[in-house]
């Protein structure tokens, strides 16, 4: 794209002297801003995107939040505790590095927050929740290892849109009151160091953009800017849409980087601001820790480049490698995301397969994203009842089954496997091998006992009312025609979250490589690994990404606000 000569240079208006400049208008940045303006202090909020994208990536999410011993958990009879959650978190994180000092402290602080004031904090914002708690990342099958021992994933009414709505409303109110100014199409390219501290920002003024939320916008430079403030907050997100950086940082423990991936986040999630902060002296740690999903499908109606959607599966679908080998436990749908990713990458292929039935898809398939869940997003009880008791899957899932390029539907296993090979453009799947594995599993359904751990798992999950009503189909034989048609789904690796990031102390202050504070600079949200430079460690429990944005933004904002 041709870059025009700069024609304007903008500086701070004489009538507005902010106490803080925040870079990035997602949930972390908005939270920090609102905490600062609560103290009567002024904030300048900058974002490289247009105003249509206010609220950031959260808009596109399911919006789930992780709570410990919440009122909704107690109402459902879920016995949770801080000690159990700590055991789950630490077994999942696997902290084992010297640089995990601050991430571990952030994890401990966040657990206290999630078990204490977090629920009331978001309820006071006006966020309410679907009453059925979900069970995400069920783990590796051990009590001390990865995963949630109990359901902790709380879905808000409105999904991601329900999360960002109160933040945006309060931001506009602060703007009206003269405490907050928002400047869009302002791309920060440099942090100014006055010799004593980080004291300002410089960057490009980008041409106006009218694209709808999520679509890629131009990078045409029409001017420059420079603003100063006592404190600067970096809350610009991670690297999920920057596939070059994803591959560069890909850890060897997960095999080789995929040649083919789909993107679970908009183009603007490019990670460039993390590099700008590093050039200014920030210490960036745990770059090799990241969170990508293995159940990605190509969006037939894409919004951003290489747009992928994640399937949120229940436990019944059979999972196969590209060559038709069934995945072993604990690499089952909804159990161990990164363990499954490692297994798939070491199979030598970039994709895998689900094989399931119409009975399974109608009960167990959900798609990540506010736009893919109109019942929860719009608080539509009629659609919710259809999700639980209808003869078809939700409208968006049925649309993908019909129009999605990754779906194969057939009445017979012979036709299904032929269609899978045709879709993949190869002959890696052997009909007899695939059929024999499914038949062996189906024989386990003839009695109430089973040595097939997936069958045991799915029977056990139905003891939880939430799973029985909304997430787990009645156990049945895959090859029984009455449960058909048969469905196969080609699954891509879908990029999503940066687990490492800018190292910070518990006040959100950015640290240098020598461990000292880089005065004047803070970081929050995904840019800081959701706290400290990576409070998840190697893995996540889900519902902890948006929660980490809120928590880290709150901590940075409160520290600035009390100065």
XYZ file of C-alpha atoms in Angstrom:
563
model
C 0.000 0.000 0.000
C 1.372 3.435 -0.906
C 2.239 5.598 2.092
C 1.475 9.270 1.712
C 3.783 11.984 2.924
C 2.863 13.146 6.420
C 0.844 16.311 6.275
C 0.044 17.061 9.925
C 1.692 16.842 13.315
C -0.539 16.717 16.388
C 0.460 17.577 19.957
C -1.499 17.684 23.185
C -4.224 20.360 23.165
C -3.640 23.102 25.716
C -6.973 22.459 27.435
C -6.330 18.779 28.258
C -3.410 17.531 30.339
C -3.821 13.792 31.005
C -2.427 12.026 34.015
C -2.098 8.887 31.908
C -2.015 7.786 28.277
C -3.398 4.327 27.559
C -2.439 2.526 24.358
C -5.153 0.088 23.337
C -8.907 0.445 23.780
C -9.753 -3.143 24.651
C -11.051 -4.391 27.991
C -7.717 -4.016 29.795
C -7.263 -0.445 28.575
C -10.857 0.512 29.323
C -10.643 -0.973 32.815
C -7.454 0.943 33.561
C -8.987 4.149 32.215
C -12.127 3.810 34.311
C -10.144 3.135 37.480
C -8.088 6.282 36.889
C -11.026 8.564 36.099
C -12.767 7.312 39.267
C -10.121 9.344 41.098
C -10.956 12.449 39.118
C -7.850 12.181 36.945
C -7.716 12.624 33.195
C -6.887 9.916 30.657
C -6.023 9.960 26.965
C -6.963 6.661 25.312
C -5.286 5.868 21.968
C -6.020 3.089 19.498
C -4.805 2.386 15.974
C -8.242 1.163 14.921
C -11.467 3.053 14.275
C -14.098 3.843 16.870
C -16.168 0.914 15.568
C -13.631 -1.397 17.248
C -13.893 0.116 20.736
C -13.769 -2.749 23.230
C -11.304 -4.785 21.203
C -11.243 -8.545 20.804
C -13.686 -9.177 23.638
C -16.556 -8.326 21.292
C -15.883 -11.513 19.314
C -15.556 -13.813 22.309
C -17.995 -16.028 24.138
C -17.140 -13.830 27.103
C -16.678 -16.569 29.682
C -15.267 -15.638 33.084
C -13.563 -17.854 35.673
C -14.916 -17.617 39.221
C -14.203 -19.637 42.337
C -17.105 -20.628 44.623
C -19.454 -18.162 42.946
C -23.138 -17.828 43.857
C -24.020 -19.592 40.589
C -21.716 -22.488 41.385
C -23.204 -22.852 44.847
C -26.725 -22.701 43.420
C -25.861 -25.633 41.120
C -24.332 -27.620 43.976
C -20.768 -27.223 42.679
C -18.373 -27.389 45.607
C -15.401 -25.197 44.801
C -12.747 -23.549 46.940
C -9.675 -21.375 46.704
C -7.444 -24.295 47.674
C -8.899 -26.536 44.948
C -8.624 -23.774 42.359
C -5.026 -23.100 43.403
C -4.207 -26.778 42.991
C -5.772 -26.754 39.529
C -4.068 -23.511 38.463
C -0.592 -24.456 39.634
C -0.878 -27.948 38.185
C -1.925 -26.359 34.902
C 0.631 -23.529 34.876
C 3.669 -25.699 35.579
C 5.791 -22.708 36.600
C 9.418 -23.824 36.306
C 11.504 -20.812 35.280
C 13.406 -18.104 37.116
C 11.347 -15.502 35.235
C 8.140 -17.047 36.637
C 8.635 -15.064 39.869
C 6.150 -12.320 38.980
C 3.788 -14.506 36.919
C 3.411 -16.788 39.946
C 2.664 -13.816 42.208
C 0.087 -12.563 39.698
C -1.509 -16.000 39.586
C -1.826 -16.077 43.375
C -3.299 -12.572 43.409
C -5.748 -13.387 40.634
C -6.964 -16.511 42.409
C -7.695 -14.409 45.488
C -9.554 -11.937 43.256
C -11.575 -14.687 41.504
C -12.527 -16.216 44.854
C -13.348 -12.865 46.404
C -14.313 -9.476 44.955
C -14.258 -10.312 41.233
C -17.870 -11.505 41.024
C -19.223 -8.384 42.694
C -16.848 -6.188 40.685
C -18.351 -7.290 37.372
C -21.893 -7.454 38.732
C -21.531 -3.808 39.825
C -20.691 -2.996 36.219
C -24.020 -4.457 35.196
C -22.771 -7.794 33.831
C -25.073 -10.750 34.517
C -24.683 -14.434 33.735
C -26.447 -17.386 32.180
C -27.378 -19.472 35.234
C -25.755 -22.720 34.059
C -22.010 -22.829 34.765
C -19.932 -24.597 32.098
C -17.039 -26.998 32.489
C -14.093 -26.025 30.260
C -10.605 -27.579 30.057
C -11.422 -30.729 31.986
C -7.788 -31.711 32.104
C -5.261 -34.466 31.676
C -6.933 -37.055 33.884
C -4.855 -36.446 37.020
C -5.831 -34.705 40.243
C -2.619 -32.684 40.451
C -2.140 -31.941 36.763
C -3.801 -29.750 34.157
C -7.481 -28.866 34.153
C -10.532 -27.718 36.099
C -11.698 -30.145 38.772
C -15.150 -28.538 38.704
C -17.166 -26.285 36.369
C -15.991 -22.641 36.648
C -16.750 -21.096 33.234
C -19.475 -18.452 33.595
C -21.026 -17.211 30.341
C -22.416 -13.673 30.486
C -25.742 -12.733 28.983
C -24.738 -10.948 25.819
C -21.559 -13.068 25.533
C -18.610 -10.837 24.535
C -20.886 -7.930 23.716
C -22.345 -8.170 27.209
C -18.845 -7.815 28.653
C -17.792 -4.735 26.687
C -21.124 -2.874 26.797
C -20.836 -1.472 30.361
C -17.190 -0.536 29.858
C -18.005 1.364 26.681
C -20.982 3.076 28.319
C -18.834 4.257 31.218
C -16.083 5.375 28.852
C -18.465 7.616 26.933
C -19.806 8.991 30.208
C -16.252 9.830 31.321
C -15.641 11.458 27.961
C -18.766 13.599 28.393
C -17.554 14.637 31.833
C -14.243 15.776 30.396
C -12.073 13.177 32.146
C -11.467 10.884 29.183
C -10.494 11.629 25.606
C -10.394 8.870 23.004
C -8.344 9.234 19.864
C -8.708 6.554 17.228
C -6.482 5.842 14.208
C -3.503 6.794 16.371
C -0.795 4.158 15.960
C 1.940 4.430 18.580
C 5.378 3.635 17.166
C 7.670 4.977 19.887
C 7.736 5.509 23.644
C 9.504 8.730 24.622
C 12.210 8.534 27.299
C 13.166 11.923 28.763
C 16.233 10.494 30.455
C 14.484 9.931 33.764
C 11.321 8.017 32.799
C 8.974 7.126 29.982
C 7.194 10.417 29.491
C 5.213 10.246 26.276
C 4.320 8.572 23.008
C 4.917 9.245 19.323
C 3.339 7.690 16.309
C 1.436 7.754 13.053
C -1.927 9.315 12.446
C -3.709 6.889 10.126
C -6.282 7.728 7.480
C -9.937 7.417 8.530
C -11.498 3.962 8.187
C -15.173 3.109 7.741
C -14.946 -0.687 7.729
C -17.251 -2.542 10.087
C -15.901 -3.882 13.358
C -13.272 -6.559 12.858
C -12.455 -5.902 9.217
C -8.902 -4.993 8.270
C -8.342 -1.240 7.976
C -5.817 0.786 6.006
C -2.382 1.724 7.295
C -2.142 4.909 5.263
C -0.175 7.509 7.218
C -1.555 11.047 6.955
C 0.302 12.646 9.841
C 2.172 12.195 13.088
C 1.545 12.907 16.747
C 3.344 13.284 20.041
C 1.671 13.343 23.455
C 3.055 13.501 27.001
C 1.761 12.266 30.362
C 3.241 11.191 33.710
C 2.253 7.563 33.116
C 1.817 5.391 30.019
C -0.093 2.082 29.924
C 0.460 -0.504 27.177
C -2.712 -2.566 26.753
C -2.467 -3.282 23.036
C -3.092 -7.039 22.944
C -1.039 -9.998 21.787
C 0.345 -11.508 18.584
C -2.473 -13.850 17.525
C -3.003 -12.434 14.010
C 0.704 -12.078 13.305
C 1.414 -15.569 11.988
C 5.053 -14.683 11.363
C 5.551 -13.939 15.060
C 3.507 -16.974 16.090
C 5.794 -19.239 14.057
C 8.926 -17.424 15.235
C 7.973 -17.935 18.892
C 6.575 -21.465 18.426
C 8.027 -23.772 21.118
C 9.810 -26.974 20.122
C 7.848 -28.857 22.797
C 4.749 -28.460 20.576
C 6.477 -29.827 17.490
C 7.183 -27.826 14.369
C 5.154 -24.684 13.587
C 2.132 -25.389 11.378
C 2.419 -24.343 7.751
C -1.327 -23.795 7.688
C -3.317 -22.063 10.433
C -6.484 -20.000 10.665
C -6.706 -16.806 12.685
C -9.038 -16.515 15.638
C -8.494 -12.774 16.053
C -8.722 -9.664 13.824
C -5.771 -8.366 11.803
C -4.962 -5.596 14.291
C -3.795 -8.142 16.891
C -0.270 -7.832 15.545
C 1.901 -7.673 18.674
C 3.873 -4.710 17.398
C 3.400 -2.606 20.520
C 5.098 -5.294 22.623
C 8.153 -4.787 20.431
C 7.924 -1.002 20.839
C 7.861 -1.423 24.622
C 10.837 -3.766 24.474
C 12.852 -1.214 22.500
C 12.066 1.288 25.260
C 13.558 -1.044 27.875
C 10.705 -3.364 28.879
C 11.581 -6.969 29.655
C 9.532 -9.415 27.570
C 9.412 -12.964 28.951
C 7.904 -16.343 28.130
C 7.537 -15.623 24.398
C 7.236 -19.342 23.681
C 4.112 -19.723 25.809
C 0.974 -19.334 23.753
C -2.561 -20.657 23.572
C -3.872 -21.921 20.250
C -6.871 -24.156 19.638
C -7.074 -27.399 17.693
C -10.764 -27.193 16.735
C -10.645 -24.344 14.233
C -12.828 -24.208 11.115
C -12.731 -21.736 8.261
C -15.430 -19.083 8.418
C -17.558 -19.302 5.271
C -18.441 -15.626 5.764
C -15.123 -14.126 6.926
C -14.774 -10.754 8.611
C -11.000 -10.561 9.003
C -8.149 -12.155 7.091
C -7.894 -15.951 7.296
C -10.879 -15.881 9.666
C -11.300 -19.009 11.740
C -13.995 -19.996 14.240
C -13.434 -22.365 17.128
C -15.780 -25.260 17.759
C -16.557 -25.608 21.472
C -17.191 -29.354 21.538
C -18.852 -31.581 24.055
C -17.105 -34.847 24.942
C -18.681 -37.323 22.503
C -17.103 -36.643 19.080
C -14.400 -39.111 18.043
C -11.109 -37.383 17.253
C -8.778 -38.697 14.562
C -5.425 -37.625 13.176
C -5.095 -36.791 9.477
C -4.114 -40.425 8.883
C -7.136 -41.824 10.705
C -5.693 -42.809 14.074
C -8.026 -42.106 16.981
C -6.548 -39.736 19.554
C -5.902 -41.340 22.949
C -7.014 -39.932 26.315
C -6.621 -37.288 27.627
C -6.702 -35.785 24.119
C -10.469 -35.707 23.991
C -12.809 -32.859 23.016
C -12.758 -30.178 25.721
C -10.070 -31.708 27.925
C -6.472 -30.699 27.231
C -6.005 -28.042 24.552
C -2.225 -27.833 24.409
C -1.687 -31.532 25.021
C -3.910 -32.204 22.026
C -2.075 -29.562 19.996
C 1.254 -31.231 20.752
C -0.121 -34.656 19.786
C -1.500 -33.361 16.482
C 1.671 -31.457 15.582
C 3.792 -34.542 16.214
C 1.541 -36.543 13.889
C 3.152 -34.647 11.026
C 0.030 -32.882 9.769
C -1.610 -29.494 10.308
C -5.159 -30.776 10.641
C -7.228 -33.461 12.329
C -10.814 -34.767 12.137
C -13.933 -35.063 14.251
C -16.353 -37.847 13.376
C -19.778 -37.568 14.998
C -23.514 -37.841 14.435
C -26.419 -35.477 14.102
C -27.437 -36.489 17.644
C -24.068 -35.228 18.882
C -23.838 -32.025 16.867
C -27.301 -30.847 17.891
C -26.458 -31.100 21.589
C -22.717 -30.653 21.871
C -21.509 -28.216 19.235
C -21.200 -24.551 20.038
C -19.119 -21.986 18.196
C -16.948 -19.430 19.921
C -18.014 -15.844 19.408
C -20.837 -13.474 20.181
C -22.144 -13.573 16.620
C -22.308 -17.387 16.691
C -24.521 -17.592 19.787
C -27.633 -15.486 19.189
C -29.516 -17.172 22.031
C -26.976 -16.153 24.680
C -26.014 -12.887 23.008
C -29.627 -11.730 22.694
C -30.897 -13.456 25.837
C -33.391 -15.379 23.715
C -34.965 -18.046 25.931
C -36.841 -19.681 23.056
C -33.592 -20.292 21.193
C -31.982 -21.555 24.399
C -34.690 -24.189 24.778
C -34.092 -25.255 21.185
C -30.378 -25.581 21.970
C -31.192 -27.966 24.805
C -34.123 -29.908 23.385
C -34.397 -29.236 19.640
C -33.903 -31.734 16.832
C -31.245 -29.583 15.189
C -28.122 -27.776 16.293
C -28.177 -24.021 16.748
C -28.748 -21.973 13.619
C -25.094 -20.930 13.237
C -23.874 -24.535 13.667
C -26.378 -25.839 11.107
C -25.282 -23.056 8.744
C -21.657 -24.157 9.042
C -22.674 -27.784 8.526
C -24.370 -26.754 5.287
C -22.008 -24.060 4.010
C -18.699 -24.598 5.799
C -15.880 -25.942 3.646
C -14.651 -28.209 6.451
C -17.828 -30.292 6.872
C -18.655 -33.636 5.271
C -22.110 -35.166 5.775
C -23.093 -38.679 4.696
C -25.463 -41.491 5.653
C -22.851 -44.247 5.312
C -19.343 -44.487 6.711
C -18.070 -45.502 3.271
C -19.293 -42.250 1.746
C -18.113 -40.228 4.715
C -14.506 -41.447 4.480
C -14.501 -40.932 0.708
C -15.716 -37.383 1.246
C -13.039 -36.755 3.880
C -10.276 -37.888 1.544
C -11.718 -35.782 -1.262
C -11.828 -32.725 0.980
C -8.240 -33.238 2.145
C -7.065 -33.894 -1.407
C -5.334 -37.126 -0.474
C -6.010 -40.765 0.398
C -4.595 -40.845 3.928
C -7.748 -42.317 5.459
C -8.272 -46.044 5.154
C -11.954 -46.989 5.337
C -11.455 -50.282 7.158
C -9.127 -48.749 9.748
C -11.500 -45.873 10.533
C -14.582 -48.088 10.591
C -12.924 -50.703 12.819
C -12.026 -48.082 15.444
C -15.551 -46.662 15.498
C -17.085 -50.150 15.646
C -14.836 -51.087 18.558
C -15.954 -47.982 20.407
C -19.623 -48.687 19.582
C -19.402 -52.143 21.134
C -18.621 -50.414 24.438
C -22.165 -49.006 24.390
C -23.825 -52.424 24.798
C -23.402 -52.411 28.583
C -22.959 -49.973 31.441
C -19.287 -50.863 31.798
C -16.490 -49.710 29.518
C -12.747 -49.779 29.172
C -12.946 -46.964 26.623
C -12.022 -43.923 28.709
C -13.875 -41.505 26.448
C -17.081 -43.459 26.966
C -16.443 -43.493 30.718
C -15.789 -39.746 30.681
C -18.929 -38.830 28.771
C -21.113 -40.990 30.995
C -19.562 -39.334 34.012
C -20.044 -35.809 32.709
C -23.788 -36.353 32.457
C -23.852 -36.487 36.254
C -23.429 -32.716 36.072
C -26.798 -31.129 35.302
C -25.297 -28.429 33.072
C -23.699 -31.050 30.836
C -26.786 -33.229 30.769
C -29.033 -30.335 29.732
C -26.803 -28.435 27.313
C -23.478 -30.083 26.529
C -23.538 -33.878 26.422
C -25.629 -36.062 24.129
C -27.103 -39.275 25.418
C -24.431 -41.933 24.799
C -25.121 -43.841 21.602
C -23.504 -45.805 18.795
C -21.900 -43.649 16.134
C -22.663 -46.078 13.285
C -26.319 -46.621 14.225
C -28.308 -44.992 11.370
C -30.999 -43.706 13.745
C -28.446 -41.251 15.173
C -27.351 -40.012 11.740
C -26.433 -38.669 9.413
C -22.716 -39.054 10.022
C -20.679 -35.862 10.086
C -16.949 -35.284 9.712
C -15.267 -31.969 10.433
C -11.758 -31.076 9.324
C -10.124 -29.185 12.193
C -7.440 -26.551 11.708
C -5.075 -25.070 14.260
C -6.503 -21.691 15.220
C -4.296 -18.950 16.638
C -5.589 -17.107 19.658
C -3.702 -15.979 22.779
C -0.243 -14.825 23.858
C 0.509 -16.301 27.291
C 3.867 -14.555 27.736
C 4.484 -10.829 27.517
C 5.821 -7.708 29.184
C 7.047 -8.419 32.725
C 5.290 -6.364 35.404
C 5.122 -6.190 39.181
C 1.817 -6.492 41.040
C 1.010 -2.828 40.409
C 1.329 -3.292 36.664
C 4.597 -1.351 36.484
C 6.841 -2.565 33.679
C 10.153 -4.105 34.693
C 13.496 -3.921 32.934
C 15.804 -6.893 32.373
C 17.643 -6.096 35.608
C 14.371 -6.345 37.541
C 13.986 -2.639 38.274
C 10.904 -0.592 37.425
C 10.898 1.216 34.077
C 9.532 4.432 35.508
C 6.418 5.839 33.891
C 5.450 2.678 32.017
C 2.721 0.140 32.849
C 1.328 -2.857 30.970
C -1.972 -4.710 31.221
C -3.996 -7.360 29.443
C -2.589 -9.742 26.872
C 0.423 -7.500 26.234
C 1.554 -8.370 29.775
C 0.669 -12.059 29.500
C -2.515 -11.084 31.394
C -0.324 -10.159 34.342
C 3.360 -10.260 35.237
C 4.475 -11.503 31.839
C 2.444 -14.689 31.869
C 0.273 -15.569 34.859
C -1.081 -18.679 33.119
C 2.301 -20.367 32.881
C 2.251 -22.987 30.134
C -1.510 -23.595 30.022
C -4.808 -21.940 30.839
C -7.995 -23.006 32.597
C -10.272 -20.895 30.328
C -12.361 -17.940 31.408
C -9.088 -16.434 32.582
C -8.272 -14.268 29.555
C -10.938 -11.575 29.859
C -10.680 -11.914 33.619
C -6.947 -11.303 33.391
C -7.546 -8.224 31.253
C -9.959 -6.832 33.827
C -7.698 -7.678 36.769
C -4.450 -6.363 35.291
C -6.166 -3.227 33.967
C -7.721 -2.662 37.382
C -4.378 -3.061 39.170
C -2.526 -0.665 36.849
C -5.364 1.871 36.897
C -5.653 1.861 40.676
C -1.927 2.327 41.144
C -1.891 5.309 38.794
C -5.109 6.677 40.273
C -3.780 6.803 43.829
C -0.619 8.712 42.933
